[in-house]
Amino acid sequence: MEFVMLVLLALAIPVCAVAGFFMALKQRWHARVLQAQIAGLAMRLAILEEQSRGAAAGVSEAEPTQDGPQPVAPEQLREEAPAAPATEPVAPAASSVPPVPSAASVAPAHTVQPRPDVEETIGTRWTVWVGGVALALGGLFLVRYSIEQGLLGPSARIAAGALFSFALLAAGEWMRRREVASPVAAIPSAHVPGVLTAAGTSTAFATIYAAYALYDMIGPAAAFVLLGAVSLLTMIASALHGPALAALGLLAAFVSPSLVATTKPNLWALVIYLAFVAAAAYGVARLKLWRWLALAGAVGAITWTLVLLATPFSDVVPVMLHVLVQMALAGVFLVVDPYRNVDDGDAGPETEWLANAVLLAFAVLGVVAVASPDAVARPAYAAILALLLLALAVRYPAVAPSALWAGVVTASTLIVWPLAHEIAAAPYSVVPDAIGAAPRPEALQLYLSFAAALPAMIAAASLWRIARVDALRFQAAAWLCAAATLTPLAALIAAYWRVAHLERSVSFAVAAGLVALAFVMAAGWLRREECGDTVRLAVGATAAAAVGGLAAGLTFALEQGMLTVAFALTALGTAWVAERAAIPSLRYAVGAVALVVVGRIVWDPAIVRGPAGDTPIVNWFLWGYGVPALAFYAASRILERAGRDRLVRLVESVAILFAALLMFFEIRHWIHGGDAFAAQSGHLEMGLFATTSLAFSIVMVRTDAARPDIVYRIASLIFGALALLVSAPGLALVENPLLTGEPVAGEAFVNSLLPAYLLPAVLAAALAAAARRTRPRWYVVSAAGLGLALHLLYTIIAIRRAFQGPVVALTLDTGQAELWTYSVALLLIGVAILAVGLIWNLRLARLISAGYITAAVVKVFVVDLAHLQGLTRALSFIGLGLALVGIGLTYQKLLAARTGPSS
């Protein structure tokens, strides 16, 4: 008796809550009816008053006057009348009041529903949701209490849970049927039958799981079937009770298999179960037009695929079938059904990125399954996946990226294929060869056949789809072009990597040539079609792919420098074809080749590290760097005919890079007698590097002055910075003969100091003069300062070479005459530069002369005063004084000539 009272007490609380809730709803409904009746009476009175006012004014509807009030049309009355509530009021049975017009006859076309207040939200929604949760928890607490008190055994507890679940489900269905004819259905509120049904399904789910996991009353197979059945029925019931129940059922369906533990898992049963769950989710989503439910089903299937692939199973075939089935279901319900009646031009990939993402996920998971060592029928399975994706892309432009996903499946399968293992275990067969016949492993034949056939099918189908109809959106055509061109090239490179191991291979070079020829033929075929925007895109893509195939063939057949030269010549030929055949897309192929070559140079600036020949200038470096420089420069000039854009600047920059590398390696080759990679260096080499950098800077500055462009500006800055970096640490410190003791090659005045110090000094001054009007002041001052510093170094080292001989190290003693000569030289040079500045009115030259004269003054007053003796000291100071006085007089006369006689 005590147990019965407890059960009744536990059930009374939610029952009372529900009953009280519906009583409140009934009273609220009566209030709403009264409000609707009052509003209707008010509108009717307003209409009658308007009509009586018009009759009193003598206005006739048949003969309206020009100045009088215009007739009031019924439409105007409906527009001016206040909106009635959406609920149809029920008029009293007997009343003298005229009948109240319905909302449909007086409401405006666009009625704005008032937002529910807090009271309405709490009363109609929150109480229902909380009540549903309370019912579910009540059942759980009731079972827990019975366990703690020992009132019921396991069988009784499970039976009570099942009965409680059944009662909630029955109550939900009963209320759903009564709610259809109830006025409560018009009130925006939480769906009470759906909440009760969700509570019932949750209780049933927990009851079945408790019977399996807690009490061992049913086995894993029975628990699996029952849990799945409850989940599927929940989703089916959601068609009647709303989306919340669908989400609950789908979540329970995907979680159910993880709740059942067994020592002998049945993968086939799980795969079939997941297929039914996904199909049910897609079916309900199609019936109720809940796209979110279809996407949630796809996400659940993808999650389970990840779990299966991460779990070590000896049999991977069920997992492979699972991926294939789930991808097919996703394709049917996410693509085929929604887009079966949509025109090609009305949908594109930009409108369907979710379905494309789902198909990509299944494609990647399929490749992971193929990579398993236990995978069977690998080529057939990968082909089915790829062809299914290709079929969707060709038929439905909204998922055109799936054609590229098919290419991803193909190329990835070629990469993860355990080829070496299969070749070791496969028999050999004799096949025709270039020299007769040769044995070849059957596994290798299958691999190569797959690599040739499937990419060809993807490319042909994609190009055919573009050529067949010109109504495709540009984005869809772009994805199809990418699939048609990238897939064969990627498959070719993957096969070359796996079979030839990136070594030279004439066979793969021939195959690449055939691929390039096929793309050329495809471009010619497409040009004969009606030339729309998408077809022109395909023509350019196939022509660019032909260039890619040719470049791949060169890579397979050539090595090191020859490959780089071949790429450069390919870029030149592609630019010429793009200009002559009017295929704008080929311009980007030239840019792609240029980027590949730049990547090669960044990886290793030395194109070839073997012997380059003993002849200066005319050696391998002239071919390896000079030819690419000329080829890319010519290509940039050809491309510039259609406009100077970023692509032209890129190709021209690559030409400049190769020209600079040519000078660098030629200098090292000449200095080190043919060994361009010698470890040692010297002041002559550093000086020539500085000379080259400054020469390039001058050319870039002058070119930019003639035809301004950012390429020349940046190049001039880069070469100027290189000259400064080479000179400051290199010529001044690291390789300075004064510090290193390195001998100065040559005679007393004609020696290595001329190209090492004097020539870059002159070029730095020339750069400062050329950059005065086109470069910032800091650039001009830096160049002039560099020239001044290099000339000072040359003057000092040249004088020391004349007095000391080839070795000019500072550790040697310095004589009186040498010290005096330094002063005279600095002063004479300063005066000469000043004269040039005054004659040609060059302020920069006058500033440079001030630097020399200042150096002479410091030298005389600091060094000569301390070290010179006798006549040399006197001559030093006398010469300095005369020079300074002469400079002062010159400036005074110059100033007087400019200002004229004083008035």
JSON list of N, CA and C in Angstrom, two decimals, residues 668-689:
[
{"chain": "A", "resi": 668, "resn": "ARG", "atom": "N", "xyz": [82.45, 35.00, -59.86]},
{"chain": "A", "resi": 668, "resn": "ARG", "atom": "CA", "xyz": [83.13, 33.97, -59.07]},
{"chain": "A", "resi": 668, "resn": "ARG", "atom": "C", "xyz": [83.88, 33.00, -59.99]},
{"chain": "A", "resi": 669, "resn": "HIS", "atom": "N", "xyz": [83.30, 32.67, -61.12]},
{"chain": "A", "resi": 669, "resn": "HIS", "atom": "CA", "xyz": [83.97, 31.77, -62.06]},
{"chain": "A", "resi": 669, "resn": "HIS", "atom": "C", "xyz": [85.29, 32.37, -62.55]},
{"chain": "A", "resi": 670, "resn": "TRP", "atom": "N", "xyz": [85.30, 33.68, -62.85]},
{"chain": "A", "resi": 670, "resn": "TRP", "atom": "CA", "xyz": [86.52, 34.33, -63.35]},
{"chain": "A", "resi": 670, "resn": "TRP", "atom": "C", "xyz": [87.54, 34.51, -62.24]},
{"chain": "A", "resi": 671, "resn": "ILE", "atom": "N", "xyz": [87.11, 34.92, -61.06]},
{"chain": "A", "resi": 671, "resn": "ILE", "atom": "CA", "xyz": [88.03, 35.19, -59.97]},
{"chain": "A", "resi": 671, "resn": "ILE", "atom": "C", "xyz": [88.74, 33.91, -59.53]},
{"chain": "A", "resi": 672, "resn": "HIS", "atom": "N", "xyz": [88.02, 32.80, -59.46]},
{"chain": "A", "resi": 672, "resn": "HIS", "atom": "CA", "xyz": [88.57, 31.56, -58.90]},
{"chain": "A", "resi": 672, "resn": "HIS", "atom": "C", "xyz": [88.97, 30.56, -59.97]},
{"chain": "A", "resi": 673, "resn": "GLY", "atom": "N", "xyz": [89.17, 31.03, -61.18]},
{"chain": "A", "resi": 673, "resn": "GLY", "atom": "CA", "xyz": [89.68, 30.17, -62.22]},
{"chain": "A", "resi": 673, "resn": "GLY", "atom": "C", "xyz": [88.78, 29.02, -62.61]},
{"chain": "A", "resi": 674, "resn": "GLY", "atom": "N", "xyz": [87.50, 29.24, -62.66]},
{"chain": "A", "resi": 674, "resn": "GLY", "atom": "CA", "xyz": [86.55, 28.21, -63.07]},
{"chain": "A", "resi": 674, "resn": "GLY", "atom": "C", "xyz": [85.80, 27.56, -61.94]},
{"chain": "A", "resi": 675, "resn": "ASP", "atom": "N", "xyz": [86.23, 27.75, -60.69]},
{"chain": "A", "resi": 675, "resn": "ASP", "atom": "CA", "xyz": [85.54, 27.15, -59.54]},
{"chain": "A", "resi": 675, "resn": "ASP", "atom": "C", "xyz": [84.63, 28.21, -58.92]},
{"chain": "A", "resi": 676, "resn": "ALA", "atom": "N", "xyz": [83.38, 28.18, -59.35]},
{"chain": "A", "resi": 676, "resn": "ALA", "atom": "CA", "xyz": [82.44, 29.19, -58.87]},
{"chain": "A", "resi": 676, "resn": "ALA", "atom": "C", "xyz": [81.96, 28.94, -57.45]},
{"chain": "A", "resi": 677, "resn": "PHE", "atom": "N", "xyz": [82.32, 27.80, -56.88]},
{"chain": "A", "resi": 677, "resn": "PHE", "atom": "CA", "xyz": [81.82, 27.46, -55.54]},
{"chain": "A", "resi": 677, "resn": "PHE", "atom": "C", "xyz": [82.97, 27.37, -54.54]},
{"chain": "A", "resi": 678, "resn": "ALA", "atom": "N", "xyz": [84.05, 28.09, -54.81]},
{"chain": "A", "resi": 678, "resn": "ALA", "atom": "CA", "xyz": [85.17, 28.12, -53.88]},
{"chain": "A", "resi": 678, "resn": "ALA", "atom": "C", "xyz": [84.76, 28.81, -52.59]},
{"chain": "A", "resi": 679, "resn": "ALA", "atom": "N", "xyz": [85.39, 28.38, -51.51]},
{"chain": "A", "resi": 679, "resn": "ALA", "atom": "CA", "xyz": [85.02, 28.91, -50.20]},
{"chain": "A", "resi": 679, "resn": "ALA", "atom": "C", "xyz": [85.63, 30.28, -49.94]},
{"chain": "A", "resi": 680, "resn": "GLN", "atom": "N", "xyz": [86.84, 30.55, -50.49]},
{"chain": "A", "resi": 680, "resn": "GLN", "atom": "CA", "xyz": [87.52, 31.80, -50.21]},
{"chain": "A", "resi": 680, "resn": "GLN", "atom": "C", "xyz": [86.98, 32.93, -51.06]},
{"chain": "A", "resi": 681, "resn": "SER", "atom": "N", "xyz": [87.31, 34.16, -50.61]},
{"chain": "A", "resi": 681, "resn": "SER", "atom": "CA", "xyz": [86.89, 35.35, -51.33]},
{"chain": "A", "resi": 681, "resn": "SER", "atom": "C", "xyz": [88.00, 36.38, -51.20]},
{"chain": "A", "resi": 682, "resn": "GLY", "atom": "N", "xyz": [87.78, 37.61, -51.68]},
{"chain": "A", "resi": 682, "resn": "GLY", "atom": "CA", "xyz": [88.79, 38.65, -51.61]},
{"chain": "A", "resi": 682, "resn": "GLY", "atom": "C", "xyz": [88.21, 39.99, -51.93]},
{"chain": "A", "resi": 683, "resn": "HIS", "atom": "N", "xyz": [89.09, 41.04, -51.84]},
{"chain": "A", "resi": 683, "resn": "HIS", "atom": "CA", "xyz": [88.59, 42.40, -52.06]},
{"chain": "A", "resi": 683, "resn": "HIS", "atom": "C", "xyz": [88.19, 42.63, -53.51]},
{"chain": "A", "resi": 684, "resn": "LEU", "atom": "N", "xyz": [88.87, 41.97, -54.45]},
{"chain": "A", "resi": 684, "resn": "LEU", "atom": "CA", "xyz": [88.49, 42.15, -55.85]},
{"chain": "A", "resi": 684, "resn": "LEU", "atom": "C", "xyz": [87.09, 41.58, -56.10]},
{"chain": "A", "resi": 685, "resn": "GLU", "atom": "N", "xyz": [86.80, 40.40, -55.58]},
{"chain": "A", "resi": 685, "resn": "GLU", "atom": "CA", "xyz": [85.48, 39.81, -55.77]},
{"chain": "A", "resi": 685, "resn": "GLU", "atom": "C", "xyz": [84.40, 40.65, -55.12]},
{"chain": "A", "resi": 686, "resn": "MET", "atom": "N", "xyz": [84.67, 41.11, -53.90]},
{"chain": "A", "resi": 686, "resn": "MET", "atom": "CA", "xyz": [83.68, 41.96, -53.23]},
{"chain": "A", "resi": 686, "resn": "MET", "atom": "C", "xyz": [83.45, 43.26, -54.00]},
{"chain": "A", "resi": 687, "resn": "GLY", "atom": "N", "xyz": [84.52, 43.84, -54.50]},
{"chain": "A", "resi": 687, "resn": "GLY", "atom": "CA", "xyz": [84.37, 45.07, -55.26]},
{"chain": "A", "resi": 687, "resn": "GLY", "atom": "C", "xyz": [83.57, 44.87, -56.54]},
{"chain": "A", "resi": 688, "resn": "LEU", "atom": "N", "xyz": [83.78, 43.73, -57.21]},
{"chain": "A", "resi": 688, "resn": "LEU", "atom": "CA", "xyz": [83.01, 43.46, -58.42]},
{"chain": "A", "resi": 688, "resn": "LEU", "atom": "C", "xyz": [81.54, 43.22, -58.10]},
{"chain": "A", "resi": 689, "resn": "PHE", "atom": "N", "xyz": [81.28, 42.58, -56.96]},
{"chain": "A", "resi": 689, "resn": "PHE", "atom": "CA", "xyz": [79.88, 42.41, -56.54]},
{"chain": "A", "resi": 689, "resn": "PHE", "atom": "C", "xyz": [79.23, 43.77, -56.30]}
]
